[in-house]
PDB file of N, CA and C in Angstrom:
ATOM      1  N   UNK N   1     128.083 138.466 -64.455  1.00 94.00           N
ATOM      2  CA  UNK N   1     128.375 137.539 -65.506  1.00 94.00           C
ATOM      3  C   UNK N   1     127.159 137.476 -66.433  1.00 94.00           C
ATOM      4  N   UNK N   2     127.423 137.269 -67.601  1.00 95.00           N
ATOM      5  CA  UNK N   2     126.558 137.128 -68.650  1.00 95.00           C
ATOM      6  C   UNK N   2     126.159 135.650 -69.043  1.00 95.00           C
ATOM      7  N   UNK N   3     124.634 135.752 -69.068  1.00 94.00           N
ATOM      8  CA  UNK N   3     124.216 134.226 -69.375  1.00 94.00           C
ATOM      9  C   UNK N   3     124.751 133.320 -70.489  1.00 94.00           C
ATOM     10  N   UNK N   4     124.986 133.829 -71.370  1.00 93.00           N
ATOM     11  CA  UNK N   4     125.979 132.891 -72.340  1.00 93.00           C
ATOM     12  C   UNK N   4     127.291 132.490 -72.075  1.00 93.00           C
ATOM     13  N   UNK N   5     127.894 133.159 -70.739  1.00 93.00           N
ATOM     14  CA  UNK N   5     128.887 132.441 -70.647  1.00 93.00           C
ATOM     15  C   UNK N   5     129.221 131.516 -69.453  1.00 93.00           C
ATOM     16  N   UNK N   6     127.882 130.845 -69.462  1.00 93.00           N
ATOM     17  CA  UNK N   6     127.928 129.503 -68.267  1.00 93.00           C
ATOM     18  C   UNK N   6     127.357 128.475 -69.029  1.00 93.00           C
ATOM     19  N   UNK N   7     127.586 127.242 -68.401  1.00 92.00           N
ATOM     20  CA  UNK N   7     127.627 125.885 -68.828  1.00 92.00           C
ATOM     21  C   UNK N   7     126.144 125.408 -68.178  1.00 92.00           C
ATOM     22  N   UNK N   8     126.309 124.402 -69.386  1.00 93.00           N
ATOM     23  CA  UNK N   8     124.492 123.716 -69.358  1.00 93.00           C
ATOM     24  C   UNK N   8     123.833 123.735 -67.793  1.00 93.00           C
ATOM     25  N   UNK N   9     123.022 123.458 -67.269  1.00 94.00           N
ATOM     26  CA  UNK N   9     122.297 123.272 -65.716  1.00 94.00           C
ATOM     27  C   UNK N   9     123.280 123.899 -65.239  1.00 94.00           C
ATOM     28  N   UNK N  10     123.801 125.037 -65.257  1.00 95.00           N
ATOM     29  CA  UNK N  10     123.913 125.861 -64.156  1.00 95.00           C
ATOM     30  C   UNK N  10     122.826 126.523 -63.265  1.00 95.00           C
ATOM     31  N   UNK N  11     122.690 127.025 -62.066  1.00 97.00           N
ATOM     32  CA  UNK N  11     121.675 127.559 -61.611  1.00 97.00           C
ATOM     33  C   UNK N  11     122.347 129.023 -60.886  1.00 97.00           C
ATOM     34  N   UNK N  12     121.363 129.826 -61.464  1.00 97.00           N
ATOM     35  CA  UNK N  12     121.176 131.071 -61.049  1.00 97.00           C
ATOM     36  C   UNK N  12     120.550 131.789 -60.727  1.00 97.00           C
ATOM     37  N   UNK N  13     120.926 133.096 -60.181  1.00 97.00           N
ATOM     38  CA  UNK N  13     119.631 134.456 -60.285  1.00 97.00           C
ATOM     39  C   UNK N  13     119.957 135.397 -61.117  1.00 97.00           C
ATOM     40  N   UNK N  14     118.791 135.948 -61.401  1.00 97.00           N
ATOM     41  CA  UNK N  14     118.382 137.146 -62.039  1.00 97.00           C
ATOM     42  C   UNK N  14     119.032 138.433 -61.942  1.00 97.00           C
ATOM     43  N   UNK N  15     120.262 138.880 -61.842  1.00 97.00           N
ATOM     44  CA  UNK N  15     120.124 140.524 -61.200  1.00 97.00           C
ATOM     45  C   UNK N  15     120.454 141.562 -62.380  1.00 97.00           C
ATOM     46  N   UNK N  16     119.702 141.206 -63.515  1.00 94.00           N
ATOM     47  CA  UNK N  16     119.331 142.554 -64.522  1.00 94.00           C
ATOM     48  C   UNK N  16     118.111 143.109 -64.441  1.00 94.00           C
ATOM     49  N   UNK N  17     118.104 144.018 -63.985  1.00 94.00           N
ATOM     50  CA  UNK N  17     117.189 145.046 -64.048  1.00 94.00           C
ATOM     51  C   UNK N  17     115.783 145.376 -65.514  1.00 94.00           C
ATOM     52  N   UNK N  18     116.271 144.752 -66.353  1.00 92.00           N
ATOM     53  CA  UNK N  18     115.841 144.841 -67.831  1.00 92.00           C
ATOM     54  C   UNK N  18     115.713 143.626 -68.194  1.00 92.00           C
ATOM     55  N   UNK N  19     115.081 142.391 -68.294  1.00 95.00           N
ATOM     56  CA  UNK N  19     115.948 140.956 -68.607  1.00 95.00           C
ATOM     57  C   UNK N  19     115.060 141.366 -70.603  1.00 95.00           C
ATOM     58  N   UNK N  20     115.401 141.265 -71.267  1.00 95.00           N
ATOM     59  CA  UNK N  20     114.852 141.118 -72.903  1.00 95.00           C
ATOM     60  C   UNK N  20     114.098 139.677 -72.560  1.00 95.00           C
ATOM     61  N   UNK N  21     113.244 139.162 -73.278  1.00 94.00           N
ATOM     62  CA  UNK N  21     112.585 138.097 -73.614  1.00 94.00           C
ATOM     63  C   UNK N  21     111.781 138.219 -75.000  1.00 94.00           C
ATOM     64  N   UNK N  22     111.632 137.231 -75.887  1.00 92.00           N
ATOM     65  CA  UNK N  22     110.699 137.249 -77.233  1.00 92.00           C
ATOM     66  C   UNK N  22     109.658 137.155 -77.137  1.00 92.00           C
ATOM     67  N   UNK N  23     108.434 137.370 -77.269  1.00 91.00           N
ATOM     68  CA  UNK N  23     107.383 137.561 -77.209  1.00 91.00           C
ATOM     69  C   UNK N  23     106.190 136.965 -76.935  1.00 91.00           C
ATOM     70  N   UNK N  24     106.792 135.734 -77.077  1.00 86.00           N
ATOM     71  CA  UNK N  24     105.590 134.329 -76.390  1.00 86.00           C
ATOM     72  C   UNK N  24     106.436 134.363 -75.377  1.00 86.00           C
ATOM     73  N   UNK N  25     107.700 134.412 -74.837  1.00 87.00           N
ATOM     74  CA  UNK N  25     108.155 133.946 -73.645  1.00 87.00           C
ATOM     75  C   UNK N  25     107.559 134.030 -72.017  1.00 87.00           C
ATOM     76  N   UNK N  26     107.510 133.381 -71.264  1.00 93.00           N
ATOM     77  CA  UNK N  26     107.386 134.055 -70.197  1.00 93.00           C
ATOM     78  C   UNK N  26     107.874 134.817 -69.270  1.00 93.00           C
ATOM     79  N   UNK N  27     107.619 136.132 -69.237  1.00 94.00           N
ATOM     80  CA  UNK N  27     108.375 137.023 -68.179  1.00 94.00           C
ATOM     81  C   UNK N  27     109.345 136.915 -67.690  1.00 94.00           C
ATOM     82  N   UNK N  28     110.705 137.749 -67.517  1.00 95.00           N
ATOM     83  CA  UNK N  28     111.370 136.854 -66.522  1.00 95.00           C
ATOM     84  C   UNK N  28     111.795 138.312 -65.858  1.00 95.00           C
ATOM     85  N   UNK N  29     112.209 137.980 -63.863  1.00 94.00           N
ATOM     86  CA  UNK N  29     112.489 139.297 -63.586  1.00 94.00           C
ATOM     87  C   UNK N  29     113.796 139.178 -62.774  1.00 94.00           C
ATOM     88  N   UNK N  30     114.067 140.545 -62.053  1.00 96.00           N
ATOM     89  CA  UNK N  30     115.383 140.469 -61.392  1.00 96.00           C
ATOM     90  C   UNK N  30     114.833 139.627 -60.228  1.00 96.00           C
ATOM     91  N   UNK N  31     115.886 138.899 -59.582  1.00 96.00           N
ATOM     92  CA  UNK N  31     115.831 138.039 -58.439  1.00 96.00           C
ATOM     93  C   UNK N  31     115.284 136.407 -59.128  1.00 96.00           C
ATOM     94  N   UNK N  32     115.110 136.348 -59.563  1.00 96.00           N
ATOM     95  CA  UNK N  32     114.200 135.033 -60.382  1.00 96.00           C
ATOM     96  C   UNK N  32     115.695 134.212 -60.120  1.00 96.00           C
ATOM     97  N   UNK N  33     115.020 132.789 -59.896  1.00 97.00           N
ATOM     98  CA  UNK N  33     116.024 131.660 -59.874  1.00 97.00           C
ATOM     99  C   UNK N  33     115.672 131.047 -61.380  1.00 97.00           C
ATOM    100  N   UNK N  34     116.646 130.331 -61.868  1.00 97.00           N
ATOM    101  CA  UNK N  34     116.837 129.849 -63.330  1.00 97.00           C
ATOM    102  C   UNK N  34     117.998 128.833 -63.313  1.00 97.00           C
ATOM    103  N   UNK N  35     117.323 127.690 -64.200  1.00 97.00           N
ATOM    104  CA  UNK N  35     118.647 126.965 -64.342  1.00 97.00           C
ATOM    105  C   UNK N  35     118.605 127.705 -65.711  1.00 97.00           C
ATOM    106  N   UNK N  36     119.805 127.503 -66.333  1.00 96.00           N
ATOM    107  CA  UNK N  36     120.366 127.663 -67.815  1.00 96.00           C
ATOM    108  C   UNK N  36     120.907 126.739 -68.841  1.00 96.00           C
ATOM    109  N   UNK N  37     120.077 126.347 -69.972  1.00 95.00           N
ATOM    110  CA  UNK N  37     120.161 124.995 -70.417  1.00 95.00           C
ATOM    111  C   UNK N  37     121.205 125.494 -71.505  1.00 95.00           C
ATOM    112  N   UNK N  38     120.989 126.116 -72.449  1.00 92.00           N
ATOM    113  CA  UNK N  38     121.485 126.191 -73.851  1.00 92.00           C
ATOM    114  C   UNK N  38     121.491 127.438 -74.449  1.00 92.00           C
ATOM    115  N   UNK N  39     122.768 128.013 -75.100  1.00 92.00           N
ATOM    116  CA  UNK N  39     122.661 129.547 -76.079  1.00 92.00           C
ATOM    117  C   UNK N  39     121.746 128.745 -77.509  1.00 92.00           C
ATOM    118  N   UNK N  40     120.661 129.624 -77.844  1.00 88.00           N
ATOM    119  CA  UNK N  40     120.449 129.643 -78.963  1.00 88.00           C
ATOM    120  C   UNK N  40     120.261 130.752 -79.824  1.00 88.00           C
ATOM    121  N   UNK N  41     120.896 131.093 -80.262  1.00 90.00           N
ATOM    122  CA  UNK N  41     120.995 132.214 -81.279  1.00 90.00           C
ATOM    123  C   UNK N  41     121.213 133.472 -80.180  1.00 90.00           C
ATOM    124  N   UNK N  42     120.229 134.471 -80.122  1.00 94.00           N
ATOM    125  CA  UNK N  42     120.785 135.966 -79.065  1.00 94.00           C
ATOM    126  C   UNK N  42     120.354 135.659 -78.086  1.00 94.00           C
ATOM    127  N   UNK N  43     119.063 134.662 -77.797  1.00 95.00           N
ATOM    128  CA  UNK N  43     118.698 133.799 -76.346  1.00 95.00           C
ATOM    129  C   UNK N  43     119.166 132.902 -75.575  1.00 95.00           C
ATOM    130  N   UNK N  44     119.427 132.121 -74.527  1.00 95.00           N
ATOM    131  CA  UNK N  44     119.506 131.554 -73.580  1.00 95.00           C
ATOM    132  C   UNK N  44     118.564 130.628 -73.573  1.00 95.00           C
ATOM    133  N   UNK N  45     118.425 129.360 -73.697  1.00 94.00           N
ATOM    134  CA  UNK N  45     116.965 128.774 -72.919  1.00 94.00           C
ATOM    135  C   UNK N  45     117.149 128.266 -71.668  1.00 94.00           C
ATOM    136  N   UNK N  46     116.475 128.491 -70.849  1.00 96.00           N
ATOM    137  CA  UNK N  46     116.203 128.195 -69.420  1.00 96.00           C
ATOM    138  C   UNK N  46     115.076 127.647 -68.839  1.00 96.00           C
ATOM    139  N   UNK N  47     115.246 126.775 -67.628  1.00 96.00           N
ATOM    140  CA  UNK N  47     113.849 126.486 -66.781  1.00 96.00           C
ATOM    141  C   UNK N  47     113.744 127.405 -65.578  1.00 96.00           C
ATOM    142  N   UNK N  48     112.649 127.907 -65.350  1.00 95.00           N
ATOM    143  CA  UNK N  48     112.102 128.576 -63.872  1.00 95.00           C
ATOM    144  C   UNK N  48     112.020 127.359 -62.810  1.00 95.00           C
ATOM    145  N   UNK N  49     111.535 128.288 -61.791  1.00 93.00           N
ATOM    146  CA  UNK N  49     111.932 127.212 -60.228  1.00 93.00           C
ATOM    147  C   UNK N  49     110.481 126.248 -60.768  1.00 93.00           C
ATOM    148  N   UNK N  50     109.689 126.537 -61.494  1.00 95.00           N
ATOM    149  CA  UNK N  50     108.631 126.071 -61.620  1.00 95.00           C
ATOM    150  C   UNK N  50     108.545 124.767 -62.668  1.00 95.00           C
ATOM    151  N   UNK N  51     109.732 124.764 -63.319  1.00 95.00           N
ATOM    152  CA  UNK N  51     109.677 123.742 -64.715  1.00 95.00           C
ATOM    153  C   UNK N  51     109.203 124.142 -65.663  1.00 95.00           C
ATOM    154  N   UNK N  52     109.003 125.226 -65.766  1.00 96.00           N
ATOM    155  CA  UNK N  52     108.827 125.980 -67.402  1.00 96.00           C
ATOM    156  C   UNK N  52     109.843 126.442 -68.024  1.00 96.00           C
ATOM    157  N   UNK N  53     109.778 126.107 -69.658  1.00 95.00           N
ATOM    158  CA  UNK N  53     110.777 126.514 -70.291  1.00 95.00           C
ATOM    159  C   UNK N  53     110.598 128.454 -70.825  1.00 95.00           C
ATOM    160  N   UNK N  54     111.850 128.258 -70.290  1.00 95.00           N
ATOM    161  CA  UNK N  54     111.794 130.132 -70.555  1.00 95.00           C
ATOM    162  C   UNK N  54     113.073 130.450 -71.664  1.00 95.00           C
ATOM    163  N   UNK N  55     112.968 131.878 -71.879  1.00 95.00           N
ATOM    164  CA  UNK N  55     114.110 132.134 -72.845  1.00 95.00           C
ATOM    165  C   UNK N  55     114.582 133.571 -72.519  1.00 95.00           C
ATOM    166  N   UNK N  56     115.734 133.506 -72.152  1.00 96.00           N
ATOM    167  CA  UNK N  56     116.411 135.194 -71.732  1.00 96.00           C
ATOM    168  C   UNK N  56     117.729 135.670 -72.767  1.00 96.00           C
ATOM    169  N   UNK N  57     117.481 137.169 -72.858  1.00 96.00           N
ATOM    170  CA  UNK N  57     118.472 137.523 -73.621  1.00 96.00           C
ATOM    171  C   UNK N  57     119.769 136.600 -73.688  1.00 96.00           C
ATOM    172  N   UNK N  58     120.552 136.696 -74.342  1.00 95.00           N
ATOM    173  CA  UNK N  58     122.318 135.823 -73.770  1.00 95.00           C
ATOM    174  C   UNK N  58     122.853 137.002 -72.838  1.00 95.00           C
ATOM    175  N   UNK N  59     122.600 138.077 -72.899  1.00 96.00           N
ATOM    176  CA  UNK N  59     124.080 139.129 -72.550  1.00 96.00           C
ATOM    177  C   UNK N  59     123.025 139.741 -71.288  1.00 96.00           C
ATOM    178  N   UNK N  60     121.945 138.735 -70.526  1.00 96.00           N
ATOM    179  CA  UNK N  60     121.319 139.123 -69.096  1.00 96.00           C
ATOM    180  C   UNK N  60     122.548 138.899 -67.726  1.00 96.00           C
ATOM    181  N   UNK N  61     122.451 139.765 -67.309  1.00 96.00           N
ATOM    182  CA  UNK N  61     123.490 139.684 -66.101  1.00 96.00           C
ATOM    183  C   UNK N  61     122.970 138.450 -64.988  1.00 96.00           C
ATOM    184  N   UNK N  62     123.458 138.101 -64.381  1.00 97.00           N
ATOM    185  CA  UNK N  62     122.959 136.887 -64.130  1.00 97.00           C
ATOM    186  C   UNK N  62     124.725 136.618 -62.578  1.00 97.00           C
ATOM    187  N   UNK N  63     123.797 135.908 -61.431  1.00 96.00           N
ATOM    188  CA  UNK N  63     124.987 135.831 -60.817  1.00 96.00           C
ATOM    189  C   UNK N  63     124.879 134.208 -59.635  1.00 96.00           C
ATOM    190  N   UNK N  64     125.857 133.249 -59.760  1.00 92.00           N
ATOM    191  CA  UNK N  64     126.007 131.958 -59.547  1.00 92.00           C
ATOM    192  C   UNK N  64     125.044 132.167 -58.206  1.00 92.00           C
ATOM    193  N   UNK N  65     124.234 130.911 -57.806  1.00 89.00           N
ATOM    194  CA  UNK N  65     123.812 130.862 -56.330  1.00 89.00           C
ATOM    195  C   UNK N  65     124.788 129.845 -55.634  1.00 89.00           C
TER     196      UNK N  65
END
């Protein structure tokens, strides 16, 4: 499933191999837990298990825990 098509605080993992991120973002990799807050524009914004705000492609594969 693709990250743009789940609903606010969902929580997930990571399983794209490639995740895109913009350039201040922080890293993000396969296996990574993420909630998923909001589509904004071709990104996703998300928090890590850590409480940082992150930002992943929309079209990252991504699969429910």
């Amino acid at each position: 499933m693709e990250a743009y098509q789940l609903k606010y605080k969902t929580k997930v993992k990571v399983v794209d191999d490639n995740v895109k991120t913009p350039p201040s973002s922080i890293p993000v990799k396969k296996g990574d837990i993420i909630t998923i807050q909001r589509l904004d524009g071709m990104y996703c914004n998300a928090i890590d298990c850590e409480g940082n705000k992150i930002y992943i492609a929309a079209w990252t594969e991504v699969e429910f825990i």
